[in-house]
Amino acid sequence: MSALNILLVLATGIFLAGLFGVAARRTILMQLISLEVMLAGPALAFVAAGAHHGSIEGSAMFILVLGLAAAEVALGLAIYLHMRRATGGDSDAATRLRG
Amino acid sequence: MSWGVAIWAATVAFGAAILAVTRPSAVHALLLLLAALISLGVGFFAMGANFAGAIQLLIYAGAVVAVFVFVVMTVDAGDKAMAVEREMLRHAWRWPAFIVSLSVVPILFGIGGGQMGDGAPAPVRTEDLGLLLFGEWSAVTELITLLLIAGMLGVRHLGRALGPRLREREPE
């Protein structure tokens, strides 16, 4: 098994760990942290593939993933702070939101 | 640096990620997320992606986690909250774990042969990266910039809406 394959498997593992967190946790803050973990997996996959093929596109895609993660964290945490007043930061309670 | 260091760092990041999503305490999860992000940055350096590694440490492990810290400071992370979280985790993990294990199956089929890379990976030149992002890929960079501006406007809007309307709804 090549080094790229091992790194891609680890990237998948990181992504799946984050997916498990998003699905299993109920606190919105923990779900946001799990989303960060999910985004770290593809970032590793991009950089590893770029390094394997000797191209810079992997690093460039990482920069784009970073921009996405920054926007997601800012909006997600703002929504979390907003919803915590209304529902107590529990994503199950958010099903009862109205108005 | 070499592929071995990159694999080692990615393994550490994997372990820290698993621990991060299973901790009941938000502070512990945040510290483990930080550990995962820093070890990923080490892996990036080992793979020759120096700029990506520096950005990972400065912006991801620095700025993004700092935003999380600001929010965690406003959250009740005491013993009571941890007990509630533990109680939630005790029963709720089986179905998500099953679904995640389903998505492992196609990946196991996808692992094929291939050779170990010859020696150390070649380093990425930051000048080339800048030329790519602001030359050939300038439209994508513009899109990401627009996304960040949209996020900033959204956060400002949400922050403004936290005013008197919600406060009068609270029973206290």
CSV table of C-alpha atoms in Angstrom, one decimal:
chain,number,residue,atom,x,y,z
A,1,MET,CA,0.0,0.0,0.0
A,2,SER,CA,1.4,3.3,-1.0
A,3,ALA,CA,1.9,6.3,1.3
A,4,LEU,CA,-0.8,8.1,-0.6
A,5,ASN,CA,-3.3,5.3,0.0
A,6,ILE,CA,-2.5,5.3,3.7
A,7,LEU,CA,-3.0,9.0,3.9
A,8,LEU,CA,-6.2,8.8,2.0
A,9,VAL,CA,-7.5,6.1,4.3
A,10,LEU,CA,-6.6,8.3,7.3
A,11,ALA,CA,-8.3,11.3,5.7
A,12,THR,CA,-11.4,9.2,5.2
A,13,GLY,CA,-11.2,8.1,8.8
A,14,ILE,CA,-11.0,11.7,10.0
A,15,PHE,CA,-14.0,12.6,7.8
A,16,LEU,CA,-16.0,9.7,9.1
A,17,ALA,CA,-15.1,10.5,12.7
A,18,GLY,CA,-16.6,14.0,12.1
A,19,LEU,CA,-19.6,12.5,10.4
A,20,PHE,CA,-20.2,10.3,13.4
A,21,GLY,CA,-20.0,13.4,15.6
A,22,VAL,CA,-22.5,15.3,13.6
A,23,ALA,CA,-24.9,12.4,13.6
A,24,ALA,CA,-24.4,11.3,17.2
A,25,ARG,CA,-24.1,14.6,19.2
A,26,ARG,CA,-27.0,16.7,20.1
A,27,THR,CA,-25.3,19.9,21.3
A,28,ILE,CA,-25.0,22.3,18.4
A,29,LEU,CA,-21.5,23.4,19.5
A,30,MET,CA,-20.3,19.8,19.4
A,31,GLN,CA,-21.8,19.4,16.0
A,32,LEU,CA,-19.9,22.4,14.8
A,33,ILE,CA,-16.7,21.0,16.2
A,34,SER,CA,-17.5,17.7,14.4
A,35,LEU,CA,-18.0,19.7,11.2
A,36,GLU,CA,-14.5,21.2,11.6
A,37,VAL,CA,-13.2,17.6,11.9
A,38,MET,CA,-15.1,16.6,8.8
A,39,LEU,CA,-13.5,19.5,6.8
A,40,ALA,CA,-10.0,18.5,8.0
A,41,GLY,CA,-10.3,15.1,6.3
A,42,PRO,CA,-10.7,16.4,2.7
A,43,ALA,CA,-8.0,19.0,3.4
A,44,LEU,CA,-5.6,16.2,4.2
A,45,ALA,CA,-6.7,14.3,1.1
A,46,PHE,CA,-6.1,17.3,-1.1
A,47,VAL,CA,-2.7,18.1,0.2
A,48,ALA,CA,-1.6,14.4,0.2
A,49,ALA,CA,-2.7,14.0,-3.4
A,50,GLY,CA,-1.0,17.2,-4.4
A,51,ALA,CA,2.2,16.1,-2.8
A,52,HIS,CA,2.0,12.6,-4.4
A,53,HIS,CA,1.5,14.0,-7.9
A,54,GLY,CA,4.0,16.9,-7.4
A,55,SER,CA,1.4,19.5,-8.2
A,56,ILE,CA,0.4,22.7,-6.4
A,57,GLU,CA,-3.3,22.3,-7.0
A,58,GLY,CA,-3.7,20.3,-3.8
A,59,SER,CA,-2.4,23.2,-1.7
A,60,ALA,CA,-4.6,25.6,-3.6
A,61,MET,CA,-7.7,23.5,-2.9
A,62,PHE,CA,-6.7,23.5,0.7
A,63,ILE,CA,-6.8,27.3,0.7
A,64,LEU,CA,-10.3,27.1,-0.7
A,65,VAL,CA,-11.4,24.6,2.0
A,66,LEU,CA,-10.0,26.9,4.6
A,67,GLY,CA,-12.0,29.8,3.3
A,68,LEU,CA,-15.1,27.6,3.4
A,69,ALA,CA,-14.3,26.5,6.9
A,70,ALA,CA,-13.8,30.0,8.1
A,71,ALA,CA,-17.2,31.2,6.7
A,72,GLU,CA,-18.9,28.1,8.1
A,73,VAL,CA,-17.5,28.6,11.6
A,74,ALA,CA,-18.4,32.3,11.7
A,75,LEU,CA,-22.0,31.7,10.5
A,76,GLY,CA,-22.5,28.5,12.5
A,77,LEU,CA,-21.3,30.0,15.8
A,78,ALA,CA,-23.5,33.1,15.2
A,79,ILE,CA,-26.5,30.9,14.6
A,80,TYR,CA,-25.6,28.8,17.7
A,81,LEU,CA,-25.4,31.8,19.9
A,82,HIS,CA,-28.7,33.0,18.5
A,83,MET,CA,-30.4,29.6,19.0
A,84,ARG,CA,-29.0,29.0,22.5
A,85,ARG,CA,-31.2,31.8,23.8
A,86,ALA,CA,-34.3,30.3,22.2
A,87,THR,CA,-33.7,26.5,22.6
A,88,GLY,CA,-30.7,26.0,24.9
A,89,GLY,CA,-28.2,24.9,22.3
A,90,ASP,CA,-29.9,21.5,21.7
A,91,SER,CA,-30.5,20.6,18.1
A,92,ASP,CA,-33.4,18.4,19.0
A,93,ALA,CA,-35.1,21.4,20.6
A,94,ALA,CA,-34.6,23.3,17.3
A,95,THR,CA,-37.4,21.1,15.7
A,96,ARG,CA,-39.8,23.1,17.8
A,97,LEU,CA,-38.7,26.5,16.5
A,98,ARG,CA,-41.4,28.7,15.0
A,99,GLY,CA,-41.8,32.2,13.8
B,1,MET,CA,10.8,15.4,5.6
B,2,SER,CA,9.1,12.3,4.4
B,3,TRP,CA,5.9,10.3,3.9
B,4,GLY,CA,6.5,8.5,7.1
B,5,VAL,CA,6.3,11.6,9.2
B,6,ALA,CA,3.2,12.6,7.3
B,7,ILE,CA,1.5,9.3,8.0
B,8,TRP,CA,2.4,9.5,11.6
B,9,ALA,CA,1.0,13.0,12.0
B,10,ALA,CA,-2.2,12.0,10.1
B,11,THR,CA,-2.6,9.0,12.5
B,12,VAL,CA,-2.3,11.3,15.5
B,13,ALA,CA,-4.8,13.6,13.9
B,14,PHE,CA,-7.2,10.7,13.3
B,15,GLY,CA,-6.9,9.6,16.9
B,16,ALA,CA,-7.4,13.1,18.2
B,17,ALA,CA,-10.4,13.5,15.9
B,18,ILE,CA,-12.1,10.4,17.2
B,19,LEU,CA,-11.5,11.5,20.8
B,20,ALA,CA,-12.8,15.0,20.0
B,21,VAL,CA,-16.2,13.9,18.7
B,22,THR,CA,-16.7,11.5,21.7
B,23,ARG,CA,-15.8,13.8,24.6
B,24,PRO,CA,-18.8,15.0,26.7
B,25,SER,CA,-17.0,18.2,27.7
B,26,ALA,CA,-16.9,21.0,25.0
B,27,VAL,CA,-13.6,22.3,26.3
B,28,HIS,CA,-11.9,18.9,26.0
B,29,ALA,CA,-13.4,18.4,22.5
B,30,LEU,CA,-12.0,21.8,21.5
B,31,LEU,CA,-8.5,21.0,22.9
B,32,LEU,CA,-8.5,17.6,21.0
B,33,LEU,CA,-9.7,19.4,17.8
B,34,LEU,CA,-6.7,21.8,18.3
B,35,ALA,CA,-4.4,18.8,18.7
B,36,ALA,CA,-5.8,17.2,15.5
B,37,LEU,CA,-5.4,20.5,13.5
B,38,ILE,CA,-1.9,21.0,14.7
B,39,SER,CA,-0.8,17.5,13.9
B,40,LEU,CA,-2.4,17.9,10.4
B,41,GLY,CA,-0.3,21.0,10.0
B,42,VAL,CA,2.8,19.0,10.9
B,43,GLY,CA,1.8,16.5,8.2
B,44,PHE,CA,1.4,19.2,5.6
B,45,PHE,CA,4.9,20.4,6.4
B,46,ALA,CA,6.2,16.9,6.1
B,47,MET,CA,4.5,16.6,2.7
B,48,GLY,CA,6.3,19.7,1.4
B,49,ALA,CA,3.2,21.9,1.4
B,50,ASN,CA,4.9,24.6,3.5
B,51,PHE,CA,2.4,27.3,2.8
B,52,ALA,CA,-0.6,25.0,3.5
B,53,GLY,CA,1.1,24.0,6.8
B,54,ALA,CA,1.7,27.6,7.8
B,55,ILE,CA,-1.8,28.5,7.0
B,56,GLN,CA,-3.1,25.5,8.8
B,57,LEU,CA,-1.3,26.5,12.0
B,58,LEU,CA,-1.9,30.2,11.8
B,59,ILE,CA,-5.5,30.4,10.6
B,60,TYR,CA,-7.1,27.0,11.3
B,61,ALA,CA,-5.4,26.2,14.6
B,62,GLY,CA,-5.1,29.8,15.5
B,63,ALA,CA,-8.0,32.0,14.4
B,64,VAL,CA,-10.8,29.4,13.9
B,65,VAL,CA,-10.2,27.7,17.2
B,66,ALA,CA,-10.0,31.2,18.9
B,67,VAL,CA,-13.5,31.9,17.6
B,68,PHE,CA,-14.6,28.6,19.2
B,69,VAL,CA,-12.9,29.5,22.4
B,70,PHE,CA,-14.8,32.8,22.5
B,71,VAL,CA,-18.1,30.9,22.2
B,72,VAL,CA,-17.1,28.1,24.7
B,73,MET,CA,-16.4,30.9,27.2
B,74,THR,CA,-20.1,31.9,27.0
B,75,VAL,CA,-21.4,28.3,27.3
B,76,ASP,CA,-22.1,26.5,30.5
B,77,ALA,CA,-19.5,23.7,30.5
B,78,GLY,CA,-19.9,22.7,34.1
B,79,ASP,CA,-20.6,19.3,35.7
B,80,LYS,CA,-24.3,19.5,35.0
B,81,ALA,CA,-23.9,20.1,31.3
B,82,MET,CA,-21.4,17.3,31.1
B,83,ALA,CA,-23.8,14.9,32.9
B,84,VAL,CA,-26.5,15.8,30.4
B,85,GLU,CA,-24.1,15.3,27.5
B,86,ARG,CA,-22.9,11.9,28.8
B,87,GLU,CA,-26.5,10.8,29.2
B,88,MET,CA,-27.2,11.8,25.6
B,89,LEU,CA,-24.1,10.0,24.3
B,90,ARG,CA,-24.9,6.8,26.2
B,91,HIS,CA,-27.8,5.8,24.0
B,92,ALA,CA,-27.5,7.9,20.9
B,93,TRP,CA,-24.3,6.5,19.3
B,94,ARG,CA,-25.4,3.2,17.8
B,95,TRP,CA,-27.3,4.3,14.7
B,96,PRO,CA,-24.8,7.0,13.7
B,97,ALA,CA,-22.0,4.4,14.2
B,98,PHE,CA,-23.8,1.9,12.0
B,99,ILE,CA,-24.3,4.5,9.2
B,100,VAL,CA,-20.7,5.5,9.4
B,101,SER,CA,-19.6,1.9,9.2
B,102,LEU,CA,-21.7,1.5,6.0
B,103,SER,CA,-19.7,4.2,4.3
B,104,VAL,CA,-16.5,2.5,5.3
B,105,VAL,CA,-17.3,-0.5,3.0
B,106,PRO,CA,-16.8,1.2,-0.5
B,107,ILE,CA,-13.6,2.8,0.8
B,108,LEU,CA,-12.2,-0.7,1.7
B,109,PHE,CA,-12.9,-1.8,-1.9
B,110,GLY,CA,-11.2,1.3,-3.2
B,111,ILE,CA,-7.9,0.6,-1.5
B,112,GLY,CA,-5.8,-0.8,-4.3
B,113,GLY,CA,-2.2,-1.4,-5.1
B,114,GLY,CA,0.3,1.3,-6.0
B,115,GLN,CA,3.9,1.8,-5.0
B,116,MET,CA,5.4,3.7,-2.1
B,117,GLY,CA,6.4,7.2,-3.3
B,118,ASP,CA,10.0,7.5,-4.1
B,119,GLY,CA,11.7,9.3,-1.3
B,120,ALA,CA,10.5,12.6,0.1
B,121,PRO,CA,7.7,14.6,-1.6
B,122,ALA,CA,8.8,17.6,-3.5
B,123,PRO,CA,8.1,20.9,-1.7
B,124,VAL,CA,5.4,23.3,-3.1
B,125,ARG,CA,6.7,26.7,-4.1
B,126,THR,CA,4.6,29.5,-2.5
B,127,GLU,CA,5.1,31.7,-5.6
B,128,ASP,CA,3.6,29.1,-7.8
B,129,LEU,CA,0.7,28.7,-5.4
B,130,GLY,CA,0.0,32.5,-5.5
B,131,LEU,CA,0.3,32.5,-9.3
B,132,LEU,CA,-2.2,29.7,-9.5
B,133,LEU,CA,-4.7,31.2,-7.1
B,134,PHE,CA,-4.6,34.8,-8.4
B,135,GLY,CA,-4.0,33.9,-12.0
B,136,GLU,CA,-5.6,30.7,-13.5
B,137,TRP,CA,-7.9,30.2,-10.5
B,138,SER,CA,-8.8,33.8,-9.9
B,139,ALA,CA,-12.5,33.2,-10.4
B,140,VAL,CA,-12.5,30.6,-7.7
B,141,THR,CA,-10.6,32.9,-5.3
B,142,GLU,CA,-13.2,35.6,-6.1
B,143,LEU,CA,-16.0,33.1,-5.2
B,144,ILE,CA,-14.3,32.2,-1.9
B,145,THR,CA,-14.0,35.9,-1.2
B,146,LEU,CA,-17.7,36.5,-1.9
B,147,LEU,CA,-18.5,33.5,0.4
B,148,LEU,CA,-16.5,35.1,3.2
B,149,ILE,CA,-18.2,38.5,2.7
B,150,ALA,CA,-21.6,36.8,2.7
B,151,GLY,CA,-20.6,35.0,5.9
B,152,MET,CA,-19.5,38.3,7.5
B,153,LEU,CA,-22.8,40.0,6.5
B,154,GLY,CA,-24.8,37.1,7.9
B,155,VAL,CA,-22.9,37.1,11.2
B,156,ARG,CA,-23.5,40.9,11.5
B,157,HIS,CA,-27.2,40.4,10.8
B,158,LEU,CA,-27.5,37.6,13.3
B,159,GLY,CA,-25.6,39.6,15.9
B,160,ARG,CA,-27.9,42.6,15.5
B,161,ALA,CA,-31.0,40.4,15.8
B,162,LEU,CA,-29.8,39.3,19.3
B,163,GLY,CA,-31.3,42.6,20.5
B,164,PRO,CA,-34.4,43.5,22.5
B,165,ARG,CA,-36.8,41.2,20.5
B,166,LEU,CA,-35.3,38.0,21.9
B,167,ARG,CA,-34.6,39.4,25.3
B,168,GLU,CA,-38.3,40.2,26.0
B,169,ARG,CA,-39.2,36.6,25.1
B,170,GLU,CA,-37.0,35.2,27.9
B,171,PRO,CA,-39.0,34.4,31.0
B,172,GLU,CA,-36.4,35.9,33.4
